[in-house]
Short mmCIF file of C-alpha atoms in Angstrom, two decimals:
data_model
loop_
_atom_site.label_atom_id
_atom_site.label_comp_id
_atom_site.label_asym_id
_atom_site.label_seq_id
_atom_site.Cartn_x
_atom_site.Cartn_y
_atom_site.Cartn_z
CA UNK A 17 -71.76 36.41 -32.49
CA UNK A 18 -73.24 37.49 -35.68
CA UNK A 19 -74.92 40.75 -36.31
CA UNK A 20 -78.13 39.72 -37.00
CA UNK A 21 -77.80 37.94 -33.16
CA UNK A 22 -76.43 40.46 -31.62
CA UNK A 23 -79.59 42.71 -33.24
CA UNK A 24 -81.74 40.50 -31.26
CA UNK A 25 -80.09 41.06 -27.72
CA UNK A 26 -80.35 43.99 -26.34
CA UNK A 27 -77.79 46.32 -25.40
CA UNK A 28 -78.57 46.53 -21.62
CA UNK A 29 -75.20 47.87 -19.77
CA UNK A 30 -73.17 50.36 -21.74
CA UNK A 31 -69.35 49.46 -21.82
CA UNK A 32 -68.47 52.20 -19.62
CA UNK A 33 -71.13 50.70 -16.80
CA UNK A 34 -69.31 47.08 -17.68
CA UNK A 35 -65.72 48.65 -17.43
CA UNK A 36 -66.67 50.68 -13.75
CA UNK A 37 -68.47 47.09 -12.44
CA UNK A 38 -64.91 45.64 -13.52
CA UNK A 39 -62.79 47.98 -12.04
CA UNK A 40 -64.55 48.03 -9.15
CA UNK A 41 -64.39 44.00 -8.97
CA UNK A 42 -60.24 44.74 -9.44
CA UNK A 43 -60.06 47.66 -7.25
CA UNK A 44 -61.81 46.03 -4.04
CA UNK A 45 -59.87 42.61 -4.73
CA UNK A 46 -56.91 44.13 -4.56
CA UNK A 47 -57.49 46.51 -1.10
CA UNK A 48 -59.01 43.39 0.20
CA UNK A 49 -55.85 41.11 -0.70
CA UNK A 50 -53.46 43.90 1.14
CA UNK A 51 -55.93 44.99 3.97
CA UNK A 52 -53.10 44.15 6.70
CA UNK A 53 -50.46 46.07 4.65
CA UNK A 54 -52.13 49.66 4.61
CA UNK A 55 -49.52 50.39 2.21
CA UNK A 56 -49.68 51.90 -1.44
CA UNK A 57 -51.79 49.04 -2.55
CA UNK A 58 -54.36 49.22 -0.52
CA UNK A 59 -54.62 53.18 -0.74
CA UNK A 60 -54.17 53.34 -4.72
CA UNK A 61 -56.96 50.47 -5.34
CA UNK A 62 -59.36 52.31 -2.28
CA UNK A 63 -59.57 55.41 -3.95
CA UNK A 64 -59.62 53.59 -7.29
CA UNK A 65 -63.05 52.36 -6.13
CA UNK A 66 -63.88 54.78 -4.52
CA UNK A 67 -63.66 56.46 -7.71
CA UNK A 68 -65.80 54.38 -9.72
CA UNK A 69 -68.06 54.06 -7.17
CA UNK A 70 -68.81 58.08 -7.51
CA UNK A 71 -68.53 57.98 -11.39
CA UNK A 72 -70.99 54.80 -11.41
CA UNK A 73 -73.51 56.94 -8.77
CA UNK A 74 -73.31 60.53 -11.33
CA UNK A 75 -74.43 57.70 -14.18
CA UNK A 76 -76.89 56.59 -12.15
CA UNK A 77 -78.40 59.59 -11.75
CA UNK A 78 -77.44 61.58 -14.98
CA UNK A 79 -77.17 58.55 -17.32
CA UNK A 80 -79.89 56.85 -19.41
CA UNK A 81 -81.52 53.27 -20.04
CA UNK A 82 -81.05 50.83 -17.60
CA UNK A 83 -77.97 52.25 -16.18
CA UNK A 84 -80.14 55.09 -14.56
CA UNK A 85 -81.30 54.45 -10.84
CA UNK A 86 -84.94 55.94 -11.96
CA UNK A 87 -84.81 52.89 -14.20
CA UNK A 88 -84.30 49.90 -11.86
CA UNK A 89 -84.72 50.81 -8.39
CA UNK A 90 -88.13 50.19 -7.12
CA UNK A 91 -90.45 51.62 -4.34
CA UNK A 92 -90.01 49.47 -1.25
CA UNK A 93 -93.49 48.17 -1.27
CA UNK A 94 -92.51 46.96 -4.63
CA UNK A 95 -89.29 45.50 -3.65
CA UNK A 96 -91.21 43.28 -0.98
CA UNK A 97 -93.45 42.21 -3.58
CA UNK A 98 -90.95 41.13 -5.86
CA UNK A 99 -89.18 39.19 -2.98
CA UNK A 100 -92.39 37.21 -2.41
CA UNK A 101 -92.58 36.45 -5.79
CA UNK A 102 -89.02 35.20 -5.35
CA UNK A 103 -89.69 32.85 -2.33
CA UNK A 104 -92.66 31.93 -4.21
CA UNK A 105 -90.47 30.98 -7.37
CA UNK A 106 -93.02 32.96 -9.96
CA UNK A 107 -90.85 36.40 -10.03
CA UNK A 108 -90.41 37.50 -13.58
CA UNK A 109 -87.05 37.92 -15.75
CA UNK A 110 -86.13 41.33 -15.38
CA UNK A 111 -83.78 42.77 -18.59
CA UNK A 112 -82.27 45.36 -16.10
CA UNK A 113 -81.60 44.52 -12.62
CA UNK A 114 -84.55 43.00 -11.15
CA UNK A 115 -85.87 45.20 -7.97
CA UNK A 116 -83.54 43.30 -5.37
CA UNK A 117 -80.94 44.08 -7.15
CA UNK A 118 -81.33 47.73 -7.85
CA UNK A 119 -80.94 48.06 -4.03
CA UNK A 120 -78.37 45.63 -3.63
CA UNK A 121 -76.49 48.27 -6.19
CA UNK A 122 -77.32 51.08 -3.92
CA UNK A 123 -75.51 49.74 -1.12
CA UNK A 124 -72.86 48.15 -2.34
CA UNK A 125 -71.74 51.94 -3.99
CA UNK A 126 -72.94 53.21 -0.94
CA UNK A 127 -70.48 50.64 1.17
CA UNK A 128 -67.82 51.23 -0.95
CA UNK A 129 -68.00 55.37 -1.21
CA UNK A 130 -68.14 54.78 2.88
CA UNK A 131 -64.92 52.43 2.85
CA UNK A 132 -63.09 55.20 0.85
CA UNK A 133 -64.31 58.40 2.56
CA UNK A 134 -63.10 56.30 5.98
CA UNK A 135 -60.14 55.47 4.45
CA UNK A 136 -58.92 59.04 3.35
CA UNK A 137 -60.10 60.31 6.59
CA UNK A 138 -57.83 58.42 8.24
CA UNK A 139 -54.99 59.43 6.07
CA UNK A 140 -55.50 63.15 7.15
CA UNK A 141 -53.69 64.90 10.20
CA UNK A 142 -57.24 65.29 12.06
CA UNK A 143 -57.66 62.16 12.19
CA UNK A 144 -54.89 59.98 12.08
CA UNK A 145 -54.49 57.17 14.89
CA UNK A 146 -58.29 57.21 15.97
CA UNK A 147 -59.13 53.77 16.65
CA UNK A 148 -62.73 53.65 15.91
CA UNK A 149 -62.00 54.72 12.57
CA UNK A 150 -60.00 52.11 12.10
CA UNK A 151 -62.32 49.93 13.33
CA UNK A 152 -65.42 51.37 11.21
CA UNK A 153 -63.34 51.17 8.45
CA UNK A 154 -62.52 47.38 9.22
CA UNK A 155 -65.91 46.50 10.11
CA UNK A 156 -67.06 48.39 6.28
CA UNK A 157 -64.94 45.99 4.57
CA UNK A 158 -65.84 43.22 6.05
CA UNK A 159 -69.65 44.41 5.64
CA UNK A 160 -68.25 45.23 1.89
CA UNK A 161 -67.52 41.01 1.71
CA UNK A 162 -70.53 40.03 3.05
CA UNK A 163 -72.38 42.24 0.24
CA UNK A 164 -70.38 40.81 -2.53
CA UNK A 165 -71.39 37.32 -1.52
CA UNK A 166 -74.77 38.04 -1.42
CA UNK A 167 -74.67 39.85 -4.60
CA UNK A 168 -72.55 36.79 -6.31
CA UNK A 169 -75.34 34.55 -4.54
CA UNK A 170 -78.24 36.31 -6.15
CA UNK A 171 -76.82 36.50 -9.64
CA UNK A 172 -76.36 32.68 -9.25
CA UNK A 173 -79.90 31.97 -8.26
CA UNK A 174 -81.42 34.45 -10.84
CA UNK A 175 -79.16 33.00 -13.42
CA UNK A 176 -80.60 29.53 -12.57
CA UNK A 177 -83.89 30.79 -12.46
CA UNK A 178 -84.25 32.42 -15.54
CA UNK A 179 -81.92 29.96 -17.24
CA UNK A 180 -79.77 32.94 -18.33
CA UNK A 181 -75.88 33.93 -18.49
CA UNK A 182 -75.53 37.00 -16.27
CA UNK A 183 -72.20 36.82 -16.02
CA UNK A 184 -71.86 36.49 -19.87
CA UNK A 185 -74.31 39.63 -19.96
CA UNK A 186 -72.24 41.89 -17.84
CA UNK A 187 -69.19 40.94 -19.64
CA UNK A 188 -71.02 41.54 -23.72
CA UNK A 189 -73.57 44.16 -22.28
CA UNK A 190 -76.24 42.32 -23.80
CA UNK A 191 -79.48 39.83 -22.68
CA UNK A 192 -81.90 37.96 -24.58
CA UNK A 193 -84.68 39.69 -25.62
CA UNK A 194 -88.15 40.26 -23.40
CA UNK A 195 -89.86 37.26 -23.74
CA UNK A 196 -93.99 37.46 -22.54
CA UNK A 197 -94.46 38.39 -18.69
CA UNK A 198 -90.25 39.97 -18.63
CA UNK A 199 -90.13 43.50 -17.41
CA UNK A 200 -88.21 45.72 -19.82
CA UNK A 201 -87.43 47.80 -16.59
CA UNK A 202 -87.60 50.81 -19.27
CA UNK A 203 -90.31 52.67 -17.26
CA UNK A 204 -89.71 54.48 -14.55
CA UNK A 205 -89.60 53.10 -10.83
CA UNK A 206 -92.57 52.44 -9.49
CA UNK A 207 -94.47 51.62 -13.42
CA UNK A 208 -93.51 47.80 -13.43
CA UNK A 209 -95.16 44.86 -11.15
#
């Protein structure tokens, strides 16, 4: 890509928000490939997610642009709205996650801090051998897989729908630019249709 086209896309996720959504795609494929061996794997790769799931959350917060929560997660009322616009097929191109997916962000770091606070927990004398840990634990990461495919499913459909790479955009950092009726999602929540 030449300068002068890389100018014209705009930097949307910082490299350290692309190199935590990576790690975090690593880190939960690999506890997930040696979830029956609770061995040094599976522990190492847990708290490896779990974290960049905390790091991801204190640039959510702290950060700035569209990395920051303020930035792209919208007011429930709003959220609804924008999923009728969905089902409706006239929801805009968002530059920044669109409002569905500023939640769907929310709980998968939410899932994932869960998996590896239930995890530890069960590492630790207190708790060792309970069984419905174990079992919440289990039943998080299979909640965990179920969250991934709907994520994966809704960057399909809004890649389709906007005729846009977002898979190419996560890995560069950078979209095309606004075009007329695209949210910037630069305003804070609750400022954008």
């Amino acid at each position: 890509m030449s300068k002068r086209s890389e100018a014209a896309q705009p930097r949307v996720w910082s490299r350290s928000v692309r190199l935590l959504h990576l790690g975090l795609i690593g880190s939960v494929t690999v506890a997930w490939v040696f979830r029956e061996d609770l061995g040094p794997a599976h522990e190492v790769a847990g708290y490896v997610a779990l974290a960049a799931a905390v790091v991801r959350s204190a640039i959510g917060l702290a950060g700035g642009g569209h990395a920051r929560f303020g930035q792209f997660v919208r007011a429930p009322s709003d959220t609804l709205g924008y999923a009728r616009q969905v089902l409706r097929g006239t929801a805009p191109r968002y530059i920044g996650h669109n409002p569905l997916g500023g939640w769907m962000v929310l709980v998968l770091l939410g899932c994932i801090a869960l998996l590896g606070a239930s995890g530890w927990l069960y590492t630790t004398d207190l708790f060792w051998g309970y069984g419905w840990l174990a079992w919440l634990h289990a039943a998080l990461g299979w909640t965990l897989l179920a969250l991934v495919a709907l994520h994966v499913g809704g960057v399909v459909f809004t890649s389709i729908a906007h005729r846009e790479n977002l898979v190419q955009a996560m890995l560069t950092g950078r979209k095309a630019p606004p075009g007329p009726g695209d949210v910037d999602g630069s305003q804070p929540s609750g400022q954008n249709p």
